[in-house]
Short mmCIF file of N, CA and C and ligand atoms in Angstrom, two decimals:
data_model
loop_
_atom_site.label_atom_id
_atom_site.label_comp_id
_atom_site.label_asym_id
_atom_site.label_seq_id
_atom_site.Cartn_x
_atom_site.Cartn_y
_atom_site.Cartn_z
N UNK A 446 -1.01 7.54 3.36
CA UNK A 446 0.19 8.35 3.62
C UNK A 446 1.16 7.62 4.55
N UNK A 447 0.87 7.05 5.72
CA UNK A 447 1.40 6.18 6.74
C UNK A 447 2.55 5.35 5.75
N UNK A 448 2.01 4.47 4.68
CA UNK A 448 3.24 3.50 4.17
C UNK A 448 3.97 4.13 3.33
N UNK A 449 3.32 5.23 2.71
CA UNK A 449 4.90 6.28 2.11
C UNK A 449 5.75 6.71 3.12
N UNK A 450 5.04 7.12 4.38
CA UNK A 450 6.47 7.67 5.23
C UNK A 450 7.15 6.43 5.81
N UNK A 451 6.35 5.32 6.02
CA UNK A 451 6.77 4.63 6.21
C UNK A 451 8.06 3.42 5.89
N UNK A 452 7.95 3.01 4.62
CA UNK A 452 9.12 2.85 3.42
C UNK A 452 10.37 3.33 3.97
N UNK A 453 11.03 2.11 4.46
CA UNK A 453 12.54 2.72 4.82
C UNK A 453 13.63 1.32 4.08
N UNK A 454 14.41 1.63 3.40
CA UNK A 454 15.42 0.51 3.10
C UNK A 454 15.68 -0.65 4.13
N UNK A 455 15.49 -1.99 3.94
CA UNK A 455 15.71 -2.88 4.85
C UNK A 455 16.93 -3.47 4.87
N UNK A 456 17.93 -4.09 5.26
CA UNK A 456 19.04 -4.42 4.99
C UNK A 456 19.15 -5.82 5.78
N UNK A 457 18.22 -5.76 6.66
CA UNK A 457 18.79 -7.23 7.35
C UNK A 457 17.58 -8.34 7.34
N UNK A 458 17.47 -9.32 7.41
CA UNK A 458 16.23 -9.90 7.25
C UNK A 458 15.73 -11.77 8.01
N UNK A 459 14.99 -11.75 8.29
CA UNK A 459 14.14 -13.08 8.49
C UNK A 459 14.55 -14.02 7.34
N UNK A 460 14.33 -15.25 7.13
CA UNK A 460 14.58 -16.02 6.48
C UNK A 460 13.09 -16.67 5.85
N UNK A 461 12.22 -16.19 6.94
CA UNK A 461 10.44 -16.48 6.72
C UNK A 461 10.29 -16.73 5.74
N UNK A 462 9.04 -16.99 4.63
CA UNK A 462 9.11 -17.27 3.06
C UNK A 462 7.93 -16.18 3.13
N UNK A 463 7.97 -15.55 1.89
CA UNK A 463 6.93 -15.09 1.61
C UNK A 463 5.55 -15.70 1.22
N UNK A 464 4.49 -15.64 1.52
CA UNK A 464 3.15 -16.47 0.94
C UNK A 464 2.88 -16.14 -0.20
N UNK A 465 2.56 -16.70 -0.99
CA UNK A 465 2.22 -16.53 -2.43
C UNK A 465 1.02 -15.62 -2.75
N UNK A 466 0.45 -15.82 -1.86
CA UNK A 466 -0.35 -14.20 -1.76
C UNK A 466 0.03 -12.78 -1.34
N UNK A 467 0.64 -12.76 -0.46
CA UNK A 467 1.63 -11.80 -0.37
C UNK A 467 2.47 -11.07 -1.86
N UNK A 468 2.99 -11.97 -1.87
CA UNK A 468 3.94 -12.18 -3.73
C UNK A 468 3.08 -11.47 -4.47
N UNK A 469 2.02 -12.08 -5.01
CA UNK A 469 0.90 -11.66 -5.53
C UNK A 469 0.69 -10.05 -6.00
N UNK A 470 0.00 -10.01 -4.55
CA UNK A 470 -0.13 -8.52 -4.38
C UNK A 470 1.22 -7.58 -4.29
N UNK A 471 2.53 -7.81 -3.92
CA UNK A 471 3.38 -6.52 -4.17
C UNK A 471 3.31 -7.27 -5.36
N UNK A 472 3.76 -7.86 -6.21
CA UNK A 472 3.67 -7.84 -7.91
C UNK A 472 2.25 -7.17 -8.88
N UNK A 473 1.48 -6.82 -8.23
CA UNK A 473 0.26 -6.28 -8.27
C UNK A 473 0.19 -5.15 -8.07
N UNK A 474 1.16 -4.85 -7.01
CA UNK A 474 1.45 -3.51 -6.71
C UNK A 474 2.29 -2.74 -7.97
N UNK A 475 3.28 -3.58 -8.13
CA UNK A 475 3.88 -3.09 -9.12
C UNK A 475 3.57 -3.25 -10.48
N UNK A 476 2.80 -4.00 -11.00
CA UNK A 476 2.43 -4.21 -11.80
C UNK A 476 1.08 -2.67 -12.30
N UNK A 477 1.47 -2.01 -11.29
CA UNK A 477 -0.19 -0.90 -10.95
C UNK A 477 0.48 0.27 -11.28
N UNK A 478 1.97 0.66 -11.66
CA UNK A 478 3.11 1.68 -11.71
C UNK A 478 2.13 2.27 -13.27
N UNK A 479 2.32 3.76 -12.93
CA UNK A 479 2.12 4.32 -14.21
C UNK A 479 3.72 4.03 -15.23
N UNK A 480 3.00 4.46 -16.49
CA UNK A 480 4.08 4.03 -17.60
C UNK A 480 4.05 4.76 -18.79
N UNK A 481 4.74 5.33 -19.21
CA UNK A 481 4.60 6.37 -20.28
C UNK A 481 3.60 6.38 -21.49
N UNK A 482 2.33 6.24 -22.16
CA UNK A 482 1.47 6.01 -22.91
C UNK A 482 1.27 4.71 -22.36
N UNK A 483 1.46 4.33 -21.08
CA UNK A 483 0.39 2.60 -20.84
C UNK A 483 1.15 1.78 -21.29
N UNK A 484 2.65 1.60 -21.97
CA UNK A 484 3.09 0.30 -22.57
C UNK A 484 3.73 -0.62 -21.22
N UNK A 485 3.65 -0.47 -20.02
CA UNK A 485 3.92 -1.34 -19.25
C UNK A 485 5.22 -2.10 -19.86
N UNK A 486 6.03 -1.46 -19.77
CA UNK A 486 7.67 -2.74 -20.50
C UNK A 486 7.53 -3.58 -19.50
N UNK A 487 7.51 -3.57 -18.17
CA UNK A 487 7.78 -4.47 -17.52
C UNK A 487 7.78 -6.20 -17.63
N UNK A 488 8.50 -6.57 -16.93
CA UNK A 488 8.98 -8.12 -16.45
C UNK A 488 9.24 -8.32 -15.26
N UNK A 489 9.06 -9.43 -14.51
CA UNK A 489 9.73 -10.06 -13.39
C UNK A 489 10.14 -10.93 -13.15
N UNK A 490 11.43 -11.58 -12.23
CA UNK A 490 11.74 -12.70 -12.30
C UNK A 490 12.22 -12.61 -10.78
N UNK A 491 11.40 -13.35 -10.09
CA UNK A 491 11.38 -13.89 -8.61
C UNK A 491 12.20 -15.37 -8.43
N UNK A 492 13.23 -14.68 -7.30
CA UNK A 492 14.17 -15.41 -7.92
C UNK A 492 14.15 -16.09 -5.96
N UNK A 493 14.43 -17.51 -5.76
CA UNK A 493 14.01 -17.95 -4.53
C UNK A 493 15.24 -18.73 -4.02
N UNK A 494 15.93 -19.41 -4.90
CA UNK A 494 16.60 -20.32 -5.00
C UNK A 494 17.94 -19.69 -4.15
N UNK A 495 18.59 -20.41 -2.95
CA UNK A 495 19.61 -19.43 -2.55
C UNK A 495 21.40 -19.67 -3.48
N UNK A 496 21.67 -20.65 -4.73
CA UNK A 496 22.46 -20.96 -4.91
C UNK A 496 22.34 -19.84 -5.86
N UNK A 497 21.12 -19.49 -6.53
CA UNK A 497 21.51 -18.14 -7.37
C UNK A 497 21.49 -16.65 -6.76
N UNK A 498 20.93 -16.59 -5.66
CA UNK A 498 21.14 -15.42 -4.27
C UNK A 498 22.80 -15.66 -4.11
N UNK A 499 23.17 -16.71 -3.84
CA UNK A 499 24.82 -16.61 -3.57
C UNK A 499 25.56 -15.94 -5.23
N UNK A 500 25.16 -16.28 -6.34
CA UNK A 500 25.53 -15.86 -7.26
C UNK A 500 25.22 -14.10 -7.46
N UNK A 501 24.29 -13.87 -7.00
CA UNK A 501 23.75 -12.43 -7.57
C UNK A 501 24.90 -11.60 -6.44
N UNK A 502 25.22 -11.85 -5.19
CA UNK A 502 25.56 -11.20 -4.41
C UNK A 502 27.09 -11.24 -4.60
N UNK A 503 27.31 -11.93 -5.73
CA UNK A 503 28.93 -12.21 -6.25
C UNK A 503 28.76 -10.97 -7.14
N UNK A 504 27.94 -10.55 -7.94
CA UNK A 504 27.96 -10.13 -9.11
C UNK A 504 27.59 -8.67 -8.53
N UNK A 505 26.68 -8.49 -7.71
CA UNK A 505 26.27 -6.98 -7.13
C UNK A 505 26.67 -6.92 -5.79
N UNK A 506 27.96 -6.55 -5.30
CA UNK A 506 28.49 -6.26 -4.25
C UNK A 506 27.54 -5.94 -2.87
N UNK A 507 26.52 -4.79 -3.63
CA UNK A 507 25.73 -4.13 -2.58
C UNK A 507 24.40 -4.31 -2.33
N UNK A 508 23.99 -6.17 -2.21
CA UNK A 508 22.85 -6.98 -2.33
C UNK A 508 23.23 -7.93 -1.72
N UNK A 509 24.14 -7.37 -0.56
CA UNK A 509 24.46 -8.30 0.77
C UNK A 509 23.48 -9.28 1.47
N UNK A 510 22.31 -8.31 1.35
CA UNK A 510 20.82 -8.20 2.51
C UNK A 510 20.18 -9.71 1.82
N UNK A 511 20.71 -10.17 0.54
CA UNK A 511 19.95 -11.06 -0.27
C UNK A 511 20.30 -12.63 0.79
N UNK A 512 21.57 -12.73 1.29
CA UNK A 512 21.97 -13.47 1.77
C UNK A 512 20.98 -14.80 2.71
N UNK A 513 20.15 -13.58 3.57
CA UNK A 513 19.08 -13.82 4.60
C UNK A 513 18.02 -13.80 3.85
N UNK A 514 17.68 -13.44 2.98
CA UNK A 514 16.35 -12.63 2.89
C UNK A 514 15.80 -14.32 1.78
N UNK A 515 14.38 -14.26 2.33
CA UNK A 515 13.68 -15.53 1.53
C UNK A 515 13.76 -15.24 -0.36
N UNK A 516 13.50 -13.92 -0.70
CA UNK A 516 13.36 -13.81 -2.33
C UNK A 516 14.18 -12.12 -2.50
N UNK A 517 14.36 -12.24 -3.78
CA UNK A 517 14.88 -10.72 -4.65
C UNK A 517 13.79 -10.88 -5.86
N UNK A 518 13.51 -9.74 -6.13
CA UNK A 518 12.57 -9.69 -8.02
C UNK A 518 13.50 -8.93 -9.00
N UNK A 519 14.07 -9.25 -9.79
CA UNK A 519 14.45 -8.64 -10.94
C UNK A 519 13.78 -8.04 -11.33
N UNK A 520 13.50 -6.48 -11.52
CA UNK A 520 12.03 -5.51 -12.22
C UNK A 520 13.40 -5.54 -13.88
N UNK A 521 12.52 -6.26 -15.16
CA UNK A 521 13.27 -5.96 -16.20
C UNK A 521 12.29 -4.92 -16.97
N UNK A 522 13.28 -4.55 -18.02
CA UNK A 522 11.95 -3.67 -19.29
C UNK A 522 12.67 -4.25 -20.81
N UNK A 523 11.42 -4.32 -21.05
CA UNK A 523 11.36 -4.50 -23.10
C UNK A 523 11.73 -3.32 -23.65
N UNK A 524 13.30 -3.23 -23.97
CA UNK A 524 13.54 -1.86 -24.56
C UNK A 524 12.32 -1.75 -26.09
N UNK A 525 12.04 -3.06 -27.11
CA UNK A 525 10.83 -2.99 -27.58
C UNK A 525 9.46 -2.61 -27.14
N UNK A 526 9.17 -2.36 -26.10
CA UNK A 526 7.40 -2.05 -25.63
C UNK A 526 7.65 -0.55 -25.11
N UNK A 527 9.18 0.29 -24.96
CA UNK A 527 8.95 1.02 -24.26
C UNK A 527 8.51 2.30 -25.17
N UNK A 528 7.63 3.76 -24.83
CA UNK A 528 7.76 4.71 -25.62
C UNK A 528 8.52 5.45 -25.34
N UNK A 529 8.96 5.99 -26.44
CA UNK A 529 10.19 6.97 -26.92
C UNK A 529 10.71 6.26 -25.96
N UNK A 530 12.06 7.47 -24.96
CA UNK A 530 13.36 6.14 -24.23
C UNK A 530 12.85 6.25 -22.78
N UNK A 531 11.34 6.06 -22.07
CA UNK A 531 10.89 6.32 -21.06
C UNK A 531 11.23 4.79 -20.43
N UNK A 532 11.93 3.82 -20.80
CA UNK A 532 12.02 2.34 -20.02
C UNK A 532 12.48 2.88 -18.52
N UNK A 533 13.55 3.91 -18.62
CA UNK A 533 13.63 3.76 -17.11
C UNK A 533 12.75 4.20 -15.84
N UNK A 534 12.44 5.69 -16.68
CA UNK A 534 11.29 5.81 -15.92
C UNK A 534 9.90 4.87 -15.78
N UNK A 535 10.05 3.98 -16.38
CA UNK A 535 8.50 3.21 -16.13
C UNK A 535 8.97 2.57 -14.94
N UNK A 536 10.20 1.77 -15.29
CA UNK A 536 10.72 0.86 -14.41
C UNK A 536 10.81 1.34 -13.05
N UNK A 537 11.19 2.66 -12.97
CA UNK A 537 11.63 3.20 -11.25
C UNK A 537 10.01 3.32 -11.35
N UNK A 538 8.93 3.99 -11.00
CA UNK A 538 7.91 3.59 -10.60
C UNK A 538 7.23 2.45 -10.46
N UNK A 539 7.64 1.61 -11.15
CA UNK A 539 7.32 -0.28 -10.53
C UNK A 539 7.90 0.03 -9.71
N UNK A 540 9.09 -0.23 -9.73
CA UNK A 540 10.00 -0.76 -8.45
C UNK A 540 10.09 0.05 -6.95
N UNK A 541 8.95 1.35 -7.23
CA UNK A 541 8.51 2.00 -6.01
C UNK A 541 7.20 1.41 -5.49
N UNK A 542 7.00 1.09 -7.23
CA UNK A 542 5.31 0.61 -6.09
C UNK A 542 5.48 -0.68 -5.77
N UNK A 543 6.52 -1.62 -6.14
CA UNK A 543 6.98 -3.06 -5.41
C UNK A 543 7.36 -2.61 -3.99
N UNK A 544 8.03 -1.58 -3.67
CA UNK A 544 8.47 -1.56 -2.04
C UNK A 544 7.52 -0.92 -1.08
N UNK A 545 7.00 -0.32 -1.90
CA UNK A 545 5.01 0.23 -1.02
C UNK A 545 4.70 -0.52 -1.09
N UNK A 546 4.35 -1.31 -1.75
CA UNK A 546 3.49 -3.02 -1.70
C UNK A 546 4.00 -3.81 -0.56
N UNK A 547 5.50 -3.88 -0.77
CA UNK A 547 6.52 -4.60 0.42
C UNK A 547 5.41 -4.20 2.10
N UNK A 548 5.74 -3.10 1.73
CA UNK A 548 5.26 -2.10 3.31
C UNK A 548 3.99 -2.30 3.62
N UNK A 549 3.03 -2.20 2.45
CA UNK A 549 1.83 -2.19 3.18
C UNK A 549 1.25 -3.60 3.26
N UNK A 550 2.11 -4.65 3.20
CA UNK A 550 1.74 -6.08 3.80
C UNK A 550 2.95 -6.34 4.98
N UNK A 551 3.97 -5.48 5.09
CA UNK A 551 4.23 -5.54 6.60
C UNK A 551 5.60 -6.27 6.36
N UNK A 552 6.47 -6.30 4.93
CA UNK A 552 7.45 -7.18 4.62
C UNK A 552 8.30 -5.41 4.48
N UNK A 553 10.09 -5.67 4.94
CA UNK A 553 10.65 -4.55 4.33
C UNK A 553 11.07 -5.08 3.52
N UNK A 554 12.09 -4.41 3.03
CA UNK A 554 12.29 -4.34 1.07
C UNK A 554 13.19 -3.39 1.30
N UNK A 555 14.08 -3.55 -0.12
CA UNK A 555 15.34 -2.80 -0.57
C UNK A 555 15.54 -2.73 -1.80
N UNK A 556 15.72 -1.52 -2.56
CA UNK A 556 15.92 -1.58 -4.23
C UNK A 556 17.53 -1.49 -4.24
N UNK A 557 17.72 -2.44 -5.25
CA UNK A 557 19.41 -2.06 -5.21
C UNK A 557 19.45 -2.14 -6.92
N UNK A 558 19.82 -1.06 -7.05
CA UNK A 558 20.29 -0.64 -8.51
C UNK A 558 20.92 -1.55 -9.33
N UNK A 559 20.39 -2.17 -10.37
CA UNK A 559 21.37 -2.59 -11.41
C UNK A 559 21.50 -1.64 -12.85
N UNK A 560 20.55 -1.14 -13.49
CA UNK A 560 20.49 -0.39 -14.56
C UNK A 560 21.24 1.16 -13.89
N UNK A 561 21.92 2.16 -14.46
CA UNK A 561 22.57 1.69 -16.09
C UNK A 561 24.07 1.39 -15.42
N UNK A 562 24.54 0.45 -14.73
CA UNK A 562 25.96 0.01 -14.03
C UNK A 562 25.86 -0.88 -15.49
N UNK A 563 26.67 -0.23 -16.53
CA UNK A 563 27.28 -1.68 -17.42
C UNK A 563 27.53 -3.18 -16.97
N UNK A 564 28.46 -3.14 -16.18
CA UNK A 564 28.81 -4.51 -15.83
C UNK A 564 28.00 -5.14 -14.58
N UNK A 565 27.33 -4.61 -14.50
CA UNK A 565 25.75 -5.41 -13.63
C UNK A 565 24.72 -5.58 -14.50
N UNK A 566 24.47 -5.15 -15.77
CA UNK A 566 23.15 -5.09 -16.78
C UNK A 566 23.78 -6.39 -17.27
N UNK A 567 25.12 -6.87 -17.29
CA UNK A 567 25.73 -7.78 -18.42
C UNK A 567 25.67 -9.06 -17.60
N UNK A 568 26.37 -8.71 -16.28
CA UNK A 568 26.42 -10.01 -15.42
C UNK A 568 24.80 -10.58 -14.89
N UNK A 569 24.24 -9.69 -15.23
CA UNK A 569 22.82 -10.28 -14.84
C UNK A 569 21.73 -10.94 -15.89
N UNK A 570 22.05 -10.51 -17.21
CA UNK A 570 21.71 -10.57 -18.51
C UNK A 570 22.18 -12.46 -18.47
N UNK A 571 23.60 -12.60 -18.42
CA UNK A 571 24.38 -13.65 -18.55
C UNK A 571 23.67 -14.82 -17.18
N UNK A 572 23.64 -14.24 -16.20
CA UNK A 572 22.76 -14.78 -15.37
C UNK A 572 21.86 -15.59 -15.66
N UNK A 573 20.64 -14.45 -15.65
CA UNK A 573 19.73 -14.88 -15.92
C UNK A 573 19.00 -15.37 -17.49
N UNK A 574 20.08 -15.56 -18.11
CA UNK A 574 19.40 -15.58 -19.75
C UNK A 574 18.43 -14.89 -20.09
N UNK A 575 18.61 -13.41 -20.04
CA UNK A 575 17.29 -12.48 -20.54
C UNK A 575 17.89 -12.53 -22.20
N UNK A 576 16.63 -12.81 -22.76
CA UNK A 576 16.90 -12.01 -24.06
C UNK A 576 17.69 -10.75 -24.41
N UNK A 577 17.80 -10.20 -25.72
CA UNK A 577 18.32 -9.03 -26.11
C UNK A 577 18.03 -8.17 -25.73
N UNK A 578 16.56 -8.05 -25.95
CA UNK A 578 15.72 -6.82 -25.87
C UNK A 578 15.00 -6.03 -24.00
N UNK A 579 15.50 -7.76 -23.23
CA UNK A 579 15.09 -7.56 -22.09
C UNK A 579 16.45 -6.75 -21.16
N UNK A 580 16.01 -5.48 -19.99
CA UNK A 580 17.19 -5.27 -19.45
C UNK A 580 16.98 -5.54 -18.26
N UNK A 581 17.90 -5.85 -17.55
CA UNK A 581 17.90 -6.20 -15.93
C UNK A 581 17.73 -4.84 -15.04
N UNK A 582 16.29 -4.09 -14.55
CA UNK A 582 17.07 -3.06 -13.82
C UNK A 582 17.21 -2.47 -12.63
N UNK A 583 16.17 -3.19 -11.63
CA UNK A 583 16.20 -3.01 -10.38
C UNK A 583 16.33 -4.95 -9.79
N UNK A 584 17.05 -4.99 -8.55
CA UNK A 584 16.81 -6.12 -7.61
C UNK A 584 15.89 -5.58 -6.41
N UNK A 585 15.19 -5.77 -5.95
CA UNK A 585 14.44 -5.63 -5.03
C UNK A 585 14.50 -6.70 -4.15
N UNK A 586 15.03 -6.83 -2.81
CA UNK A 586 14.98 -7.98 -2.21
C UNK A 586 13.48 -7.56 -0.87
N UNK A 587 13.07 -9.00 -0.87
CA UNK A 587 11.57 -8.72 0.20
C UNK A 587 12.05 -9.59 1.38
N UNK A 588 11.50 -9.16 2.59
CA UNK A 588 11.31 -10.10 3.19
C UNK A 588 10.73 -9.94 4.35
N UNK A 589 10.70 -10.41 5.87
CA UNK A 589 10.48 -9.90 7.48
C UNK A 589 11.56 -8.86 7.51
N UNK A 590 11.75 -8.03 8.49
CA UNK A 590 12.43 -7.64 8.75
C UNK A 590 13.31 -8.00 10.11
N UNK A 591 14.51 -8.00 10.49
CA UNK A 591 14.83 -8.41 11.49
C UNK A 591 15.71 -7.08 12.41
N UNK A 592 15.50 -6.25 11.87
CA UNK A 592 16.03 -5.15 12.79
C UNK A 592 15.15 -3.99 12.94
N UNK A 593 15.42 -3.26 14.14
CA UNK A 593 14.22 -2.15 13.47
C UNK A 593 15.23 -1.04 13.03
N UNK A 594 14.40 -0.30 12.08
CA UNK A 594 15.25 0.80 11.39
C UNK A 594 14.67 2.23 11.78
N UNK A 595 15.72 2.81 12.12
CA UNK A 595 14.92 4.27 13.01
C UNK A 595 14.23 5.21 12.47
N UNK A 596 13.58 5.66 12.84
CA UNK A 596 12.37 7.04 11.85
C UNK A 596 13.61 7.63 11.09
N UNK A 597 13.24 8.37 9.86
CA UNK A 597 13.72 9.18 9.36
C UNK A 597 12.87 10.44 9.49
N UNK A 598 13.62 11.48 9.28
CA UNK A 598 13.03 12.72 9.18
C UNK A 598 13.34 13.43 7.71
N UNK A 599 12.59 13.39 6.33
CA UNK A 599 12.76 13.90 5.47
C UNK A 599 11.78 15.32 5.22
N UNK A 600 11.20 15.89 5.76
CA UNK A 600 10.59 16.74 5.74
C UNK A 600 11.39 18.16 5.78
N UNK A 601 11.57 18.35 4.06
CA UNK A 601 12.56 19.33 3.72
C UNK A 601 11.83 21.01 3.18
N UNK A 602 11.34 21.82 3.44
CA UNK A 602 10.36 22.57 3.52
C UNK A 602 11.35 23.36 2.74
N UNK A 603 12.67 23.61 2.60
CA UNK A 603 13.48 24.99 2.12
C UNK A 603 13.32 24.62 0.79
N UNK A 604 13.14 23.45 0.55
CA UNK A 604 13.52 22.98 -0.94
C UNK A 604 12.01 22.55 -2.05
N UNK A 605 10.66 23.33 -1.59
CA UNK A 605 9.51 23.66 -2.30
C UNK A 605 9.68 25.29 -2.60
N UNK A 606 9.16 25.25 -3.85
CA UNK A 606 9.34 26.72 -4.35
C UNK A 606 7.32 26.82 -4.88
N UNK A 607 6.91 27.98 -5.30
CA UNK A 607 5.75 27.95 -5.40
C UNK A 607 5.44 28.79 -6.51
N UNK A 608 5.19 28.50 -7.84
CA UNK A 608 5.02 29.55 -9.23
C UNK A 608 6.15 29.72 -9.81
N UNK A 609 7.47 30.18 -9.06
CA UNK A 609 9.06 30.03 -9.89
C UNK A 609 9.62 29.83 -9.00
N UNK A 610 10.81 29.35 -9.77
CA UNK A 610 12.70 29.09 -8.87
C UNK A 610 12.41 30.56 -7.89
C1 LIG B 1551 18.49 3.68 -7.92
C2 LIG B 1551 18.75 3.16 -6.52
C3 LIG B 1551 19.75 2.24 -6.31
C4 LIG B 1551 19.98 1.73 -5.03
N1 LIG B 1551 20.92 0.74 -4.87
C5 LIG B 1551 21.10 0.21 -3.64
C6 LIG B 1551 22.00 -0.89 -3.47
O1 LIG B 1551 22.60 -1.38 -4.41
N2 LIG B 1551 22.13 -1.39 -2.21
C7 LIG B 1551 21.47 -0.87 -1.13
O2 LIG B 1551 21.66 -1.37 -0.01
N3 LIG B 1551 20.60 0.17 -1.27
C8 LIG B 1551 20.40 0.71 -2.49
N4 LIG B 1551 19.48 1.72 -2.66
C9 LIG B 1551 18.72 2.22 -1.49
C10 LIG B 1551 19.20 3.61 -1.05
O3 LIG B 1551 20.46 3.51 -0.46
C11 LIG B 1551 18.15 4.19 -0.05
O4 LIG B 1551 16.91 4.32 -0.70
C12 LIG B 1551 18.58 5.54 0.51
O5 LIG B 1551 19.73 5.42 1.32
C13 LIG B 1551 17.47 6.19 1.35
O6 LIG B 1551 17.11 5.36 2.42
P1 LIG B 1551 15.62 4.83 2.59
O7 LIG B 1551 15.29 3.96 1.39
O8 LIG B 1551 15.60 4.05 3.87
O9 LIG B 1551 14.70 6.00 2.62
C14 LIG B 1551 19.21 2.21 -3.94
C15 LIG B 1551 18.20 3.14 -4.16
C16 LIG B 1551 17.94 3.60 -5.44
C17 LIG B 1551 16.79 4.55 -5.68
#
């Protein structure tokens, strides 16, 4: 329970590298996301290099944090592997259990939306040379954190109902 409450958007970051074990396991993590009948669409593309970090942060305004930060993962989906039109939902549960993964090895993390922004699915497509069938849909950037980020308090009690509305 600790690294679910824990999970807070990171925005500023260390330059540290991640260990390849580290890597590992949040891709493990995410790789662990339920998925609508099991077809796992997923893809990743760990992206390290900072001349294409300067490019992505041209193309997605609000993936500033990439600047500092050692890596971002592209979470893509196989509109082919997905059932019926559940790709996105498979995808947002990876890309939750990539930033619990982030957390519970002690790295923060930030999801920044690319799916369904048209002209971010295209500029990233063009990017990264995904195939047809592949879509670009979360960036997730990992890294240390270099600020601390203050507790939140989400504990919304008015907004559980119990048997009906
Ligand atoms: C679909 C989605 C898209 C998001 N896109 C961005 C983004 O582009 N840039 C960013 O800094 N944060 C982005 N966020 C993070 C949210 O701003 C953040 O989760 C929210 O403010 C709550 O804060 P918390 O994550 O610290 O709990 C995104 C979150 C989701 C779920």
């Amino acid at each position: 329970m600790d690294i679910l409450l824990e999970r807070k958007s990171c925005r500023s970051y260390k330059t540290d590298p991640v260990p390849q074990e580290d890597l590992d396991y949040i891709l493990h993590a995410a790789m662990s996301a339920p998925s609508a009948m099991n077809t796992r669409p997923w893809h990743f593309i760990v992206i390290k290099n900072k001349e294409t970090h300067t490019k992505i942060i041209q193309i997605h305004k609000a993936s500033q944090m990439l600047a500092n930060a050692p890596l971002g993962i592209i979470v893509c989906g196989d509109v082919t592997k997905q059932y019926k039109n559940y790709l996105q939902q498979d995808c947002g549960a990876c890309t939750q259990n990539m930033l619990l993964g982030a957390t519970a090895k002690g790295y923060g993390s930030v999801w920044c939306g690319i799916y369904p922004i048209e002209e971010r699915v295209k500029a990233f497509a063009d990017l990264l040379n995904l195939p047809q069938n592949i879509v670009p849909f979360s960036l997730v950037v990992i890294g240390k954190q270099s600020e601390y980020i203050k507790e939140k308090q989400r504990w919304e009690p008015e907004k559980i109902r119990y048997e009906k509305w």
